[in-house]
Amino acid sequence: MTELDALLSEVGRRGFMWHLFRADRYGPEVLAGVFQHSGCADVVVLTDVECAHAYRLATGVDTDVFAPVRVSWWYVASPVWTLRALLTLAEPTDRHRPDPLVAPSGFGVPGDRVPVSLRRRPHTKQGATS
């Protein structure tokens, strides 16, 4: 198992819901994971083997987590480094919510976002064993 495989497994184990998209009917597949907190969501988007990005955004009734306008945290690097950064994020609290920033260009899932599959793994507490 590679480090990327282990990190993807850990993110899924922590309760992220995985979404697989195509940018269009012929485009490459994009894997995105979402973890919904109370009032915000953590999102990771893996666009290819060399590039990924993650962000935290406030959520509401009409929020499209795959098309962020403002984010409170973001990170761009290789998939391994992006997943490492995501896994070190502290739980959001009302006392420590930074002011949102304009989301960097290109964040979210590109294209028409045609969903091709959806999978939810059982959520377990961090450190718990099955």
mmCIF file of C-alpha atoms in Angstrom:
data_model
loop_
_atom_site.group_PDB
_atom_site.id
_atom_site.type_symbol
_atom_site.label_atom_id
_atom_site.label_comp_id
_atom_site.label_asym_id
_atom_site.label_seq_id
_atom_site.Cartn_x
_atom_site.Cartn_y
_atom_site.Cartn_z
ATOM 1 C CA MET A 1 0.000 0.000 0.000
ATOM 2 C CA THR A 2 1.383 3.421 -0.947
ATOM 3 C CA GLU A 3 1.297 6.457 1.324
ATOM 4 C CA LEU A 4 -1.382 7.958 -0.932
ATOM 5 C CA ASP A 5 -3.515 4.818 -0.532
ATOM 6 C CA ALA A 6 -3.099 4.958 3.250
ATOM 7 C CA LEU A 7 -4.021 8.658 3.395
ATOM 8 C CA LEU A 8 -7.091 8.152 1.188
ATOM 9 C CA SER A 9 -8.151 5.279 3.421
ATOM 10 C CA GLU A 10 -7.700 7.411 6.550
ATOM 11 C CA VAL A 11 -9.699 10.323 5.106
ATOM 12 C CA GLY A 12 -12.493 7.901 4.214
ATOM 13 C CA ARG A 13 -12.327 6.268 7.639
ATOM 14 C CA ARG A 14 -12.792 9.679 9.250
ATOM 15 C CA GLY A 15 -16.114 10.059 7.498
ATOM 16 C CA PHE A 16 -15.477 11.943 4.269
ATOM 17 C CA MET A 17 -18.031 11.244 1.559
ATOM 18 C CA TRP A 18 -16.321 10.531 -1.765
ATOM 19 C CA HIS A 19 -17.639 11.847 -5.080
ATOM 20 C CA LEU A 20 -16.239 10.937 -8.480
ATOM 21 C CA PHE A 21 -16.814 13.433 -11.298
ATOM 22 C CA ARG A 22 -15.895 13.948 -14.906
ATOM 23 C CA ALA A 23 -15.292 17.497 -16.102
ATOM 24 C CA ASP A 24 -17.460 16.612 -19.115
ATOM 25 C CA ARG A 25 -18.517 13.464 -20.975
ATOM 26 C CA TYR A 26 -14.976 12.916 -22.226
ATOM 27 C CA GLY A 27 -12.917 14.648 -19.568
ATOM 28 C CA PRO A 28 -10.690 13.146 -16.923
ATOM 29 C CA GLU A 29 -12.124 11.907 -13.664
ATOM 30 C CA VAL A 30 -11.857 14.079 -10.571
ATOM 31 C CA LEU A 31 -12.121 12.606 -7.062
ATOM 32 C CA ALA A 32 -13.509 14.872 -4.331
ATOM 33 C CA GLY A 33 -14.111 14.184 -0.658
ATOM 34 C CA VAL A 34 -16.371 16.189 1.659
ATOM 35 C CA PHE A 35 -16.677 16.160 5.430
ATOM 36 C CA GLN A 36 -19.618 18.190 6.704
ATOM 37 C CA HIS A 37 -19.136 19.900 10.078
ATOM 38 C CA SER A 38 -21.787 22.017 11.764
ATOM 39 C CA GLY A 39 -21.822 25.213 9.676
ATOM 40 C CA CYS A 40 -18.842 24.389 7.465
ATOM 41 C CA ALA A 41 -17.305 21.672 5.311
ATOM 42 C CA ASP A 42 -13.820 20.386 4.559
ATOM 43 C CA VAL A 43 -13.318 19.505 0.899
ATOM 44 C CA VAL A 44 -10.422 17.824 -0.901
ATOM 45 C CA VAL A 45 -10.207 17.662 -4.701
ATOM 46 C CA LEU A 46 -7.742 15.297 -6.402
ATOM 47 C CA THR A 47 -7.394 16.383 -10.023
ATOM 48 C CA ASP A 48 -4.470 14.175 -11.072
ATOM 49 C CA VAL A 49 -1.487 12.273 -9.659
ATOM 50 C CA GLU A 50 0.527 15.471 -9.232
ATOM 51 C CA CYS A 51 -1.974 18.065 -8.038
ATOM 52 C CA ALA A 52 -4.688 18.364 -5.413
ATOM 53 C CA HIS A 53 -6.255 21.093 -3.331
ATOM 54 C CA ALA A 54 -8.275 21.264 -0.147
ATOM 55 C CA TYR A 55 -10.290 23.962 1.554
ATOM 56 C CA ARG A 56 -12.718 24.686 4.394
ATOM 57 C CA LEU A 57 -15.795 26.773 3.664
ATOM 58 C CA ALA A 58 -18.876 27.955 5.506
ATOM 59 C CA THR A 59 -22.010 26.095 4.462
ATOM 60 C CA GLY A 60 -25.653 27.004 4.288
ATOM 61 C CA VAL A 61 -28.792 25.852 2.516
ATOM 62 C CA ASP A 62 -27.654 26.944 -0.961
ATOM 63 C CA THR A 63 -23.913 26.280 -0.632
ATOM 64 C CA ASP A 64 -22.264 24.362 -3.466
ATOM 65 C CA VAL A 65 -19.228 22.877 -1.730
ATOM 66 C CA PHE A 66 -17.689 22.065 -5.118
ATOM 67 C CA ALA A 67 -17.762 25.704 -6.317
ATOM 68 C CA PRO A 68 -16.359 27.741 -3.409
ATOM 69 C CA VAL A 69 -16.494 31.528 -3.469
ATOM 70 C CA ARG A 70 -14.987 32.181 -0.034
ATOM 71 C CA VAL A 71 -12.888 29.831 2.085
ATOM 72 C CA SER A 72 -11.483 30.033 5.600
ATOM 73 C CA TRP A 73 -8.521 27.725 4.847
ATOM 74 C CA TRP A 74 -6.952 26.344 1.676
ATOM 75 C CA TYR A 75 -3.963 24.297 0.573
ATOM 76 C CA VAL A 76 -2.528 23.262 -2.812
ATOM 77 C CA ALA A 77 0.193 20.653 -3.378
ATOM 78 C CA SER A 78 0.622 17.031 -4.406
ATOM 79 C CA PRO A 79 -2.169 14.664 -3.332
ATOM 80 C CA VAL A 80 -0.010 13.268 -0.505
ATOM 81 C CA TRP A 81 0.878 16.677 0.958
ATOM 82 C CA THR A 82 -2.663 17.992 0.514
ATOM 83 C CA LEU A 83 -4.145 15.000 2.349
ATOM 84 C CA ARG A 84 -1.528 15.329 5.105
ATOM 85 C CA ALA A 85 -2.475 18.997 5.570
ATOM 86 C CA LEU A 86 -6.183 18.179 5.573
ATOM 87 C CA LEU A 87 -5.738 15.500 8.232
ATOM 88 C CA THR A 88 -3.987 17.973 10.564
ATOM 89 C CA LEU A 89 -6.812 20.542 10.522
ATOM 90 C CA ALA A 90 -8.305 21.228 13.931
ATOM 91 C CA GLU A 91 -12.035 20.826 14.423
ATOM 92 C CA PRO A 92 -13.778 24.113 13.644
ATOM 93 C CA THR A 93 -15.102 26.061 16.615
ATOM 94 C CA ASP A 94 -17.241 29.173 16.851
ATOM 95 C CA ARG A 95 -14.484 30.922 18.809
ATOM 96 C CA HIS A 96 -11.831 30.262 16.196
ATOM 97 C CA ARG A 97 -13.346 30.837 12.763
ATOM 98 C CA PRO A 98 -11.018 32.961 10.652
ATOM 99 C CA ASP A 99 -12.445 35.584 8.347
ATOM 100 C CA PRO A 100 -13.170 34.010 4.968
ATOM 101 C CA LEU A 101 -10.892 34.750 2.031
ATOM 102 C CA VAL A 102 -11.750 34.818 -1.645
ATOM 103 C CA ALA A 103 -11.219 31.281 -2.945
ATOM 104 C CA PRO A 104 -8.228 30.989 -5.279
ATOM 105 C CA SER A 105 -8.994 30.660 -8.970
ATOM 106 C CA GLY A 106 -9.532 27.076 -10.083
ATOM 107 C CA PHE A 107 -10.687 25.747 -6.721
ATOM 108 C CA GLY A 108 -13.520 23.263 -6.584
ATOM 109 C CA VAL A 109 -14.459 20.678 -9.182
ATOM 110 C CA PRO A 110 -13.892 21.886 -12.760
ATOM 111 C CA GLY A 111 -16.249 21.628 -15.709
ATOM 112 C CA ASP A 112 -19.889 20.605 -15.803
ATOM 113 C CA ARG A 113 -19.372 18.186 -12.899
ATOM 114 C CA VAL A 114 -21.155 15.135 -14.210
ATOM 115 C CA PRO A 115 -21.318 12.768 -11.205
ATOM 116 C CA VAL A 116 -20.472 9.153 -11.976
ATOM 117 C CA SER A 117 -20.588 7.502 -8.552
ATOM 118 C CA LEU A 118 -20.983 8.097 -4.837
ATOM 119 C CA ARG A 119 -19.793 6.093 -1.862
ATOM 120 C CA ARG A 120 -20.112 6.547 1.899
ATOM 121 C CA ARG A 121 -17.899 4.596 4.249
ATOM 122 C CA PRO A 122 -18.870 3.883 7.842
ATOM 123 C CA HIS A 123 -17.642 6.694 10.097
ATOM 124 C CA THR A 124 -15.369 5.771 12.998
ATOM 125 C CA LYS A 125 -13.817 7.946 15.660
ATOM 126 C CA GLN A 126 -10.168 8.842 15.189
ATOM 127 C CA GLY A 127 -7.981 6.227 16.789
ATOM 128 C CA ALA A 128 -10.756 3.634 17.018
ATOM 129 C CA THR A 129 -10.117 0.214 15.604
ATOM 130 C CA SER A 130 -12.564 -2.046 13.824
#
